[in-house]
């Protein structure tokens, strides 16, 4: 599902390369299986973010996702916190990636949501939905916290929840 790749890009740190991909991103959103209200929210997100200043977007991204744990984009931080279980869960996820032929860089943590979405996008539609359902509680928490902060990133996490069914 290409929409999972697009959402992965939108949840990752914003770059100049991302801005250059606006038209393909809009096309994928428009042909996706997202419900119409989620498509519209995604279009609004893209218009708002891509027409603004990149440095402002990057600063806001850092403020939301890189400072503090409440909006962390690391799955297992929400599930396991700092317990030993987190380490084993990462090892297991890394093994899943390798078995699927995905080789991640040493600087990337396997539970980083954009990376997980990239992985799921290669596993077929049914496995994508199952994978999203497994983390739906984390996505719902992130969505609620983003809505509370009145961040339009909630449109992105809500779209993932929509894909999960």
Short mmCIF file of N, CA and C in Angstrom, two decimals:
data_model
loop_
_atom_site.label_atom_id
_atom_site.label_comp_id
_atom_site.label_asym_id
_atom_site.label_seq_id
_atom_site.Cartn_x
_atom_site.Cartn_y
_atom_site.Cartn_z
N UNK A 1 0.83 -1.17 0.00
CA UNK A 1 0.00 0.00 0.00
C UNK A 1 0.88 1.24 0.00
N UNK A 2 0.81 2.00 -1.05
CA UNK A 2 1.67 3.17 -1.18
C UNK A 2 1.35 4.25 -0.16
N UNK A 3 0.11 4.29 0.31
CA UNK A 3 -0.25 5.31 1.29
C UNK A 3 0.55 5.13 2.58
N UNK A 4 0.89 3.91 2.93
CA UNK A 4 1.71 3.68 4.13
C UNK A 4 3.11 4.27 3.95
N UNK A 5 3.65 4.18 2.74
CA UNK A 5 4.96 4.78 2.46
C UNK A 5 4.88 6.30 2.56
N UNK A 6 3.80 6.87 2.04
CA UNK A 6 3.61 8.32 2.11
C UNK A 6 3.51 8.76 3.56
N UNK A 7 2.72 8.06 4.34
CA UNK A 7 2.56 8.43 5.75
C UNK A 7 3.89 8.27 6.48
N UNK A 8 4.65 7.25 6.11
CA UNK A 8 5.99 7.07 6.69
C UNK A 8 6.85 8.31 6.42
N UNK A 9 6.82 8.79 5.20
CA UNK A 9 7.60 9.99 4.83
C UNK A 9 7.13 11.21 5.60
N UNK A 10 5.81 11.35 5.75
CA UNK A 10 5.26 12.51 6.43
C UNK A 10 5.52 12.49 7.93
N UNK A 11 5.69 11.30 8.50
CA UNK A 11 6.01 11.21 9.93
C UNK A 11 7.50 11.28 10.22
N UNK A 12 8.30 11.20 9.17
CA UNK A 12 9.75 11.30 9.34
C UNK A 12 10.15 12.78 9.38
N UNK A 13 11.38 13.03 9.72
CA UNK A 13 11.89 14.40 9.80
C UNK A 13 11.76 15.07 8.43
N UNK A 14 11.13 16.25 8.36
CA UNK A 14 10.92 16.92 7.07
C UNK A 14 12.23 17.42 6.45
N UNK A 15 12.37 17.17 5.15
CA UNK A 15 13.57 17.57 4.42
C UNK A 15 13.18 18.24 3.10
N UNK A 16 14.16 18.82 2.46
CA UNK A 16 13.97 19.42 1.14
C UNK A 16 13.49 18.37 0.14
N UNK A 17 14.04 17.15 0.23
CA UNK A 17 13.62 16.07 -0.67
C UNK A 17 12.13 15.77 -0.53
N UNK A 18 11.65 15.82 0.68
CA UNK A 18 10.23 15.59 0.92
C UNK A 18 9.40 16.66 0.22
N UNK A 19 9.81 17.90 0.34
CA UNK A 19 9.08 19.00 -0.29
C UNK A 19 9.00 18.82 -1.80
N UNK A 20 10.05 18.29 -2.39
CA UNK A 20 10.08 18.08 -3.83
C UNK A 20 9.14 16.96 -4.28
N UNK A 21 8.69 16.15 -3.35
CA UNK A 21 7.82 15.01 -3.68
C UNK A 21 6.34 15.33 -3.46
N UNK A 22 6.00 16.60 -3.38
CA UNK A 22 4.62 16.98 -3.06
C UNK A 22 3.61 16.38 -4.04
N UNK A 23 3.84 16.54 -5.33
CA UNK A 23 2.83 16.09 -6.30
C UNK A 23 2.58 14.59 -6.24
N UNK A 24 3.63 13.74 -6.22
CA UNK A 24 3.36 12.31 -6.07
C UNK A 24 2.66 11.96 -4.76
N UNK A 25 2.97 12.67 -3.71
CA UNK A 25 2.33 12.44 -2.41
C UNK A 25 0.84 12.74 -2.51
N UNK A 26 0.49 13.86 -3.11
CA UNK A 26 -0.92 14.24 -3.27
C UNK A 26 -1.64 13.21 -4.13
N UNK A 27 -1.00 12.73 -5.19
CA UNK A 27 -1.62 11.73 -6.07
C UNK A 27 -1.88 10.43 -5.32
N UNK A 28 -0.93 10.00 -4.52
CA UNK A 28 -1.10 8.75 -3.76
C UNK A 28 -2.22 8.90 -2.74
N UNK A 29 -2.27 10.05 -2.07
CA UNK A 29 -3.36 10.28 -1.11
C UNK A 29 -4.70 10.23 -1.83
N UNK A 30 -4.78 10.86 -2.99
CA UNK A 30 -6.07 10.93 -3.69
C UNK A 30 -6.55 9.57 -4.19
N UNK A 31 -5.63 8.66 -4.48
CA UNK A 31 -6.03 7.33 -4.96
C UNK A 31 -6.02 6.28 -3.86
N UNK A 32 -5.75 6.71 -2.63
CA UNK A 32 -5.66 5.75 -1.52
C UNK A 32 -7.04 5.29 -1.09
N UNK A 33 -7.06 4.29 -0.24
CA UNK A 33 -8.31 3.75 0.30
C UNK A 33 -8.74 4.45 1.58
N UNK A 34 -8.11 5.57 1.90
CA UNK A 34 -8.53 6.33 3.07
C UNK A 34 -9.96 6.83 2.89
N UNK A 35 -10.68 6.90 4.00
CA UNK A 35 -12.02 7.49 3.97
C UNK A 35 -11.91 8.96 3.56
N UNK A 36 -12.94 9.48 2.94
CA UNK A 36 -12.87 10.82 2.35
C UNK A 36 -12.47 11.89 3.37
N UNK A 37 -12.96 11.81 4.61
CA UNK A 37 -12.58 12.83 5.59
C UNK A 37 -11.10 12.75 5.95
N UNK A 38 -10.54 11.54 5.92
CA UNK A 38 -9.11 11.40 6.20
C UNK A 38 -8.27 11.88 5.01
N UNK A 39 -8.74 11.61 3.81
CA UNK A 39 -8.06 12.15 2.63
C UNK A 39 -8.00 13.67 2.71
N UNK A 40 -9.14 14.29 3.02
CA UNK A 40 -9.19 15.74 3.09
C UNK A 40 -8.24 16.26 4.18
N UNK A 41 -8.23 15.61 5.32
CA UNK A 41 -7.32 16.03 6.40
C UNK A 41 -5.86 15.90 5.97
N UNK A 42 -5.57 14.84 5.22
CA UNK A 42 -4.19 14.65 4.71
C UNK A 42 -3.85 15.73 3.68
N UNK A 43 -4.79 16.04 2.78
CA UNK A 43 -4.56 17.12 1.81
C UNK A 43 -4.29 18.43 2.53
N UNK A 44 -5.08 18.71 3.56
CA UNK A 44 -4.89 19.94 4.34
C UNK A 44 -3.52 19.95 5.01
N UNK A 45 -3.13 18.80 5.56
CA UNK A 45 -1.81 18.70 6.20
C UNK A 45 -0.71 19.01 5.19
N UNK A 46 -0.78 18.36 4.03
CA UNK A 46 0.24 18.55 2.99
C UNK A 46 0.27 20.02 2.54
N UNK A 47 -0.88 20.59 2.27
CA UNK A 47 -0.92 22.00 1.84
C UNK A 47 -0.31 22.91 2.89
N UNK A 48 -0.69 22.72 4.13
CA UNK A 48 -0.19 23.55 5.21
C UNK A 48 1.32 23.40 5.37
N UNK A 49 1.79 22.16 5.43
CA UNK A 49 3.22 21.92 5.70
C UNK A 49 4.11 22.25 4.50
N UNK A 50 3.68 21.88 3.32
CA UNK A 50 4.53 22.05 2.14
C UNK A 50 4.56 23.50 1.66
N UNK A 51 3.58 24.30 2.04
CA UNK A 51 3.56 25.71 1.65
C UNK A 51 4.16 26.63 2.71
N UNK A 52 4.55 26.05 3.82
CA UNK A 52 5.17 26.83 4.88
C UNK A 52 6.69 26.80 4.76
N UNK A 53 7.33 27.35 5.74
CA UNK A 53 8.79 27.40 5.79
C UNK A 53 9.33 26.07 6.33
N UNK A 54 10.28 25.48 5.62
CA UNK A 54 10.84 24.18 6.01
C UNK A 54 11.49 24.24 7.39
N UNK A 55 12.22 25.30 7.67
CA UNK A 55 12.88 25.39 8.98
C UNK A 55 11.87 25.48 10.12
N UNK A 56 10.77 26.17 9.89
CA UNK A 56 9.71 26.23 10.90
C UNK A 56 9.11 24.85 11.12
N UNK A 57 8.89 24.12 10.02
CA UNK A 57 8.35 22.76 10.12
C UNK A 57 9.30 21.87 10.90
N UNK A 58 10.60 21.96 10.58
CA UNK A 58 11.60 21.15 11.27
C UNK A 58 11.65 21.48 12.76
N UNK A 59 11.56 22.76 13.07
CA UNK A 59 11.58 23.17 14.48
C UNK A 59 10.36 22.63 15.22
N UNK A 60 9.20 22.71 14.58
CA UNK A 60 8.00 22.18 15.22
C UNK A 60 8.08 20.67 15.37
N UNK A 61 8.60 19.99 14.35
CA UNK A 61 8.78 18.54 14.40
C UNK A 61 9.64 18.17 15.61
N UNK A 62 10.78 18.85 15.74
CA UNK A 62 11.67 18.58 16.88
C UNK A 62 10.95 18.82 18.20
N UNK A 63 10.20 19.89 18.28
CA UNK A 63 9.48 20.20 19.52
C UNK A 63 8.43 19.16 19.86
N UNK A 64 7.78 18.61 18.85
CA UNK A 64 6.75 17.61 19.10
C UNK A 64 7.33 16.24 19.41
N UNK A 65 8.17 15.75 18.51
CA UNK A 65 8.54 14.33 18.52
C UNK A 65 9.90 14.01 19.13
N UNK A 66 10.75 14.99 19.27
CA UNK A 66 12.11 14.68 19.70
C UNK A 66 12.40 15.14 21.13
N UNK A 67 11.45 15.80 21.73
CA UNK A 67 11.64 16.28 23.11
C UNK A 67 10.57 15.67 23.99
N UNK A 68 10.95 14.74 24.77
CA UNK A 68 9.98 14.12 25.67
C UNK A 68 9.45 12.81 25.12
N UNK A 69 8.81 12.07 25.98
CA UNK A 69 8.37 10.73 25.63
C UNK A 69 6.91 10.67 25.20
N UNK A 70 6.12 11.66 25.54
CA UNK A 70 4.68 11.55 25.30
C UNK A 70 4.33 11.44 23.82
N UNK A 71 5.13 12.03 22.95
CA UNK A 71 4.88 11.95 21.51
C UNK A 71 6.03 11.24 20.77
N UNK A 72 6.74 10.42 21.48
CA UNK A 72 7.85 9.69 20.87
C UNK A 72 7.35 8.85 19.69
N UNK A 73 8.12 8.82 18.63
CA UNK A 73 7.81 7.98 17.48
C UNK A 73 8.49 6.62 17.58
N UNK A 74 8.90 6.27 18.79
CA UNK A 74 9.48 4.95 19.04
C UNK A 74 8.40 4.09 19.71
N UNK A 75 7.92 3.10 18.97
CA UNK A 75 6.81 2.27 19.42
C UNK A 75 7.00 1.68 20.81
N UNK A 76 8.14 1.05 21.01
CA UNK A 76 8.33 0.30 22.24
C UNK A 76 8.54 1.19 23.46
N UNK A 77 8.82 2.46 23.22
CA UNK A 77 8.90 3.38 24.35
C UNK A 77 7.51 3.54 24.97
N UNK A 78 6.48 3.49 24.13
CA UNK A 78 5.10 3.59 24.62
C UNK A 78 4.63 2.27 25.22
N UNK A 79 5.15 1.18 24.72
CA UNK A 79 4.69 -0.14 25.15
C UNK A 79 5.48 -0.65 26.36
N UNK A 80 6.80 -0.52 26.29
CA UNK A 80 7.66 -1.11 27.33
C UNK A 80 8.38 -0.08 28.20
N UNK A 81 8.37 1.17 27.80
CA UNK A 81 9.13 2.17 28.54
C UNK A 81 10.61 1.85 28.48
N UNK A 82 11.27 1.91 29.61
CA UNK A 82 12.71 1.63 29.67
C UNK A 82 13.01 0.22 30.19
N UNK A 83 12.02 -0.63 30.22
CA UNK A 83 12.25 -1.97 30.76
C UNK A 83 13.10 -2.83 29.83
N UNK A 84 13.58 -3.93 30.34
CA UNK A 84 14.37 -4.86 29.54
C UNK A 84 13.57 -5.46 28.40
N UNK A 85 12.27 -5.52 28.58
CA UNK A 85 11.40 -6.07 27.53
C UNK A 85 11.53 -5.28 26.23
N UNK A 86 11.84 -4.00 26.35
CA UNK A 86 11.98 -3.17 25.15
C UNK A 86 13.13 -3.67 24.28
N UNK A 87 14.24 -4.00 24.91
CA UNK A 87 15.40 -4.49 24.16
C UNK A 87 15.10 -5.77 23.42
N UNK A 88 14.44 -6.70 24.08
CA UNK A 88 14.09 -7.97 23.44
C UNK A 88 13.08 -7.75 22.32
N UNK A 89 12.14 -6.85 22.53
CA UNK A 89 11.15 -6.54 21.49
C UNK A 89 11.84 -5.97 20.26
N UNK A 90 12.86 -5.14 20.47
CA UNK A 90 13.61 -4.58 19.34
C UNK A 90 14.37 -5.66 18.59
N UNK A 91 14.97 -6.56 19.33
CA UNK A 91 15.69 -7.68 18.71
C UNK A 91 14.72 -8.50 17.85
N UNK A 92 13.55 -8.78 18.39
CA UNK A 92 12.55 -9.56 17.66
C UNK A 92 12.08 -8.83 16.40
N UNK A 93 11.86 -7.52 16.50
CA UNK A 93 11.43 -6.75 15.34
C UNK A 93 12.53 -6.68 14.29
N UNK A 94 13.76 -6.51 14.74
CA UNK A 94 14.89 -6.49 13.81
C UNK A 94 15.00 -7.82 13.06
N UNK A 95 14.76 -8.90 13.76
CA UNK A 95 14.77 -10.23 13.14
C UNK A 95 13.67 -10.32 12.07
N UNK A 96 12.49 -9.79 12.37
CA UNK A 96 11.39 -9.75 11.41
C UNK A 96 11.80 -8.98 10.15
N UNK A 97 12.45 -7.85 10.34
CA UNK A 97 12.90 -7.03 9.21
C UNK A 97 13.87 -7.81 8.34
N UNK A 98 14.84 -8.45 9.00
CA UNK A 98 15.85 -9.21 8.25
C UNK A 98 15.23 -10.37 7.49
N UNK A 99 14.29 -11.06 8.12
CA UNK A 99 13.61 -12.18 7.45
C UNK A 99 12.83 -11.71 6.22
N UNK A 100 12.38 -10.47 6.26
CA UNK A 100 11.63 -9.90 5.14
C UNK A 100 12.56 -9.29 4.10
N UNK A 101 13.87 -9.31 4.37
CA UNK A 101 14.84 -8.77 3.43
C UNK A 101 15.09 -7.28 3.57
N UNK A 102 14.63 -6.69 4.67
CA UNK A 102 14.84 -5.27 4.92
C UNK A 102 16.08 -5.09 5.77
N UNK A 103 17.03 -4.35 5.24
CA UNK A 103 18.27 -4.11 5.97
C UNK A 103 18.28 -2.65 6.42
N UNK A 104 18.22 -2.43 7.72
CA UNK A 104 18.19 -1.06 8.21
C UNK A 104 19.58 -0.63 8.64
N UNK A 105 19.79 0.68 8.61
CA UNK A 105 21.07 1.23 9.02
C UNK A 105 21.28 1.11 10.51
N UNK A 106 22.52 1.15 10.90
CA UNK A 106 22.85 1.01 12.32
C UNK A 106 22.36 2.19 13.16
N UNK A 107 22.10 3.32 12.53
CA UNK A 107 21.67 4.49 13.28
C UNK A 107 20.17 4.51 13.52
N UNK A 108 19.43 3.62 12.87
CA UNK A 108 17.98 3.62 12.99
C UNK A 108 17.53 2.58 14.02
N UNK A 109 16.62 2.98 14.87
CA UNK A 109 16.04 2.04 15.81
C UNK A 109 14.89 1.32 15.12
N UNK A 110 14.80 0.02 15.30
CA UNK A 110 13.78 -0.75 14.58
C UNK A 110 12.34 -0.38 14.94
N UNK A 111 12.13 0.23 16.10
CA UNK A 111 10.76 0.56 16.50
C UNK A 111 10.34 1.98 16.13
N UNK A 112 11.14 2.65 15.31
CA UNK A 112 10.80 3.99 14.82
C UNK A 112 9.60 3.86 13.89
N UNK A 113 8.51 4.52 14.20
CA UNK A 113 7.26 4.33 13.48
C UNK A 113 7.41 4.51 11.96
N UNK A 114 8.08 5.54 11.44
CA UNK A 114 8.23 5.63 9.99
C UNK A 114 8.94 4.40 9.38
N UNK A 115 9.92 3.86 10.07
CA UNK A 115 10.60 2.66 9.59
C UNK A 115 9.65 1.46 9.63
N UNK A 116 8.90 1.33 10.69
CA UNK A 116 7.93 0.24 10.81
C UNK A 116 6.89 0.32 9.69
N UNK A 117 6.44 1.53 9.38
CA UNK A 117 5.48 1.70 8.28
C UNK A 117 6.09 1.34 6.94
N UNK A 118 7.33 1.71 6.75
CA UNK A 118 8.03 1.35 5.51
C UNK A 118 8.09 -0.18 5.38
N UNK A 119 8.40 -0.84 6.47
CA UNK A 119 8.42 -2.30 6.49
C UNK A 119 7.04 -2.86 6.17
N UNK A 120 6.01 -2.38 6.86
CA UNK A 120 4.66 -2.90 6.64
C UNK A 120 4.19 -2.69 5.21
N UNK A 121 4.63 -1.60 4.59
CA UNK A 121 4.20 -1.31 3.22
C UNK A 121 4.71 -2.35 2.23
N UNK A 122 5.70 -3.12 2.62
CA UNK A 122 6.25 -4.15 1.73
C UNK A 122 5.67 -5.53 2.01
N UNK A 123 4.76 -5.63 2.97
CA UNK A 123 4.29 -6.94 3.42
C UNK A 123 2.89 -7.31 2.93
N UNK A 124 2.36 -6.55 1.99
CA UNK A 124 1.02 -6.84 1.48
C UNK A 124 -0.04 -6.14 2.31
N UNK A 125 -1.18 -5.90 1.69
CA UNK A 125 -2.24 -5.13 2.33
C UNK A 125 -2.76 -5.77 3.62
N UNK A 126 -2.94 -7.07 3.60
CA UNK A 126 -3.47 -7.74 4.78
C UNK A 126 -2.52 -7.64 5.97
N UNK A 127 -1.23 -7.84 5.72
CA UNK A 127 -0.24 -7.73 6.79
C UNK A 127 -0.07 -6.29 7.26
N UNK A 128 -0.25 -5.34 6.34
CA UNK A 128 -0.20 -3.94 6.73
C UNK A 128 -1.31 -3.65 7.73
N UNK A 129 -2.51 -4.07 7.42
CA UNK A 129 -3.64 -3.84 8.32
C UNK A 129 -3.39 -4.52 9.67
N UNK A 130 -2.93 -5.76 9.65
CA UNK A 130 -2.65 -6.47 10.90
C UNK A 130 -1.57 -5.76 11.71
N UNK A 131 -0.52 -5.32 11.03
CA UNK A 131 0.56 -4.61 11.72
C UNK A 131 0.07 -3.31 12.34
N UNK A 132 -0.80 -2.60 11.63
CA UNK A 132 -1.35 -1.36 12.18
C UNK A 132 -2.29 -1.64 13.34
N UNK A 133 -3.04 -2.73 13.25
CA UNK A 133 -3.93 -3.09 14.35
C UNK A 133 -3.14 -3.41 15.61
N UNK A 134 -1.96 -4.00 15.45
CA UNK A 134 -1.12 -4.33 16.61
C UNK A 134 -0.66 -3.08 17.35
N UNK A 135 -0.50 -1.98 16.63
CA UNK A 135 -0.02 -0.75 17.27
C UNK A 135 -1.11 0.32 17.36
N UNK A 136 -2.35 -0.05 17.10
CA UNK A 136 -3.45 0.92 17.08
C UNK A 136 -3.56 1.68 18.41
N UNK A 137 -3.31 1.00 19.52
CA UNK A 137 -3.41 1.68 20.82
C UNK A 137 -2.36 2.78 20.96
N UNK A 138 -1.17 2.55 20.40
CA UNK A 138 -0.13 3.59 20.43
C UNK A 138 -0.53 4.73 19.50
N UNK A 139 -1.02 4.39 18.31
CA UNK A 139 -1.45 5.42 17.36
C UNK A 139 -2.60 6.25 17.93
N UNK A 140 -3.52 5.61 18.61
CA UNK A 140 -4.65 6.32 19.22
C UNK A 140 -4.16 7.29 20.30
N UNK A 141 -3.20 6.84 21.08
CA UNK A 141 -2.62 7.70 22.12
C UNK A 141 -1.93 8.91 21.49
N UNK A 142 -1.13 8.65 20.45
CA UNK A 142 -0.45 9.75 19.76
C UNK A 142 -1.46 10.72 19.16
N UNK A 143 -2.50 10.18 18.53
CA UNK A 143 -3.54 11.03 17.93
C UNK A 143 -4.19 11.93 18.97
N UNK A 144 -4.56 11.34 20.10
CA UNK A 144 -5.21 12.12 21.15
C UNK A 144 -4.29 13.22 21.67
N UNK A 145 -3.03 12.90 21.85
CA UNK A 145 -2.08 13.90 22.36
C UNK A 145 -1.82 14.99 21.33
N UNK A 146 -1.76 14.62 20.05
CA UNK A 146 -1.57 15.61 19.00
C UNK A 146 -2.79 16.52 18.87
N UNK A 147 -3.98 15.94 18.99
CA UNK A 147 -5.21 16.74 18.94
C UNK A 147 -5.25 17.70 20.13
N UNK A 148 -4.83 17.21 21.30
CA UNK A 148 -4.81 18.04 22.50
C UNK A 148 -3.89 19.25 22.30
N UNK A 149 -2.80 19.05 21.55
CA UNK A 149 -1.86 20.14 21.28
C UNK A 149 -2.24 20.93 20.03
N UNK A 150 -3.38 20.56 19.45
CA UNK A 150 -3.89 21.20 18.24
C UNK A 150 -2.88 21.15 17.09
N UNK A 151 -2.21 20.02 16.97
CA UNK A 151 -1.24 19.81 15.89
C UNK A 151 -1.92 19.09 14.73
N UNK A 152 -1.65 19.56 13.52
CA UNK A 152 -2.26 18.90 12.37
C UNK A 152 -1.59 17.55 12.07
N UNK A 153 -0.56 17.18 12.80
CA UNK A 153 0.00 15.83 12.67
C UNK A 153 -1.04 14.77 13.08
N UNK A 154 -2.06 15.18 13.82
CA UNK A 154 -3.12 14.25 14.19
C UNK A 154 -3.80 13.69 12.94
N UNK A 155 -3.84 14.46 11.86
CA UNK A 155 -4.42 13.97 10.61
C UNK A 155 -3.65 12.76 10.10
N UNK A 156 -2.35 12.75 10.30
CA UNK A 156 -1.50 11.66 9.83
C UNK A 156 -1.72 10.41 10.68
N UNK A 157 -1.69 10.55 11.98
CA UNK A 157 -1.89 9.38 12.84
C UNK A 157 -3.34 8.88 12.76
N UNK A 158 -4.29 9.78 12.60
CA UNK A 158 -5.68 9.36 12.43
C UNK A 158 -5.87 8.59 11.12
N UNK A 159 -5.13 8.95 10.10
CA UNK A 159 -5.19 8.22 8.84
C UNK A 159 -4.65 6.81 9.00
N UNK A 160 -3.64 6.64 9.82
CA UNK A 160 -3.14 5.29 10.10
C UNK A 160 -4.19 4.47 10.82
N UNK A 161 -4.88 5.09 11.75
CA UNK A 161 -5.96 4.39 12.45
C UNK A 161 -7.06 4.00 11.48
N UNK A 162 -7.36 4.88 10.53
CA UNK A 162 -8.36 4.57 9.51
C UNK A 162 -7.92 3.38 8.67
N UNK A 163 -6.66 3.33 8.31
CA UNK A 163 -6.14 2.19 7.53
C UNK A 163 -6.21 0.88 8.32
N UNK A 164 -6.07 0.99 9.63
CA UNK A 164 -6.07 -0.21 10.46
C UNK A 164 -7.46 -0.82 10.60
N UNK A 165 -8.47 -0.04 10.23
CA UNK A 165 -9.83 -0.54 10.34
C UNK A 165 -10.35 -0.37 11.74
#
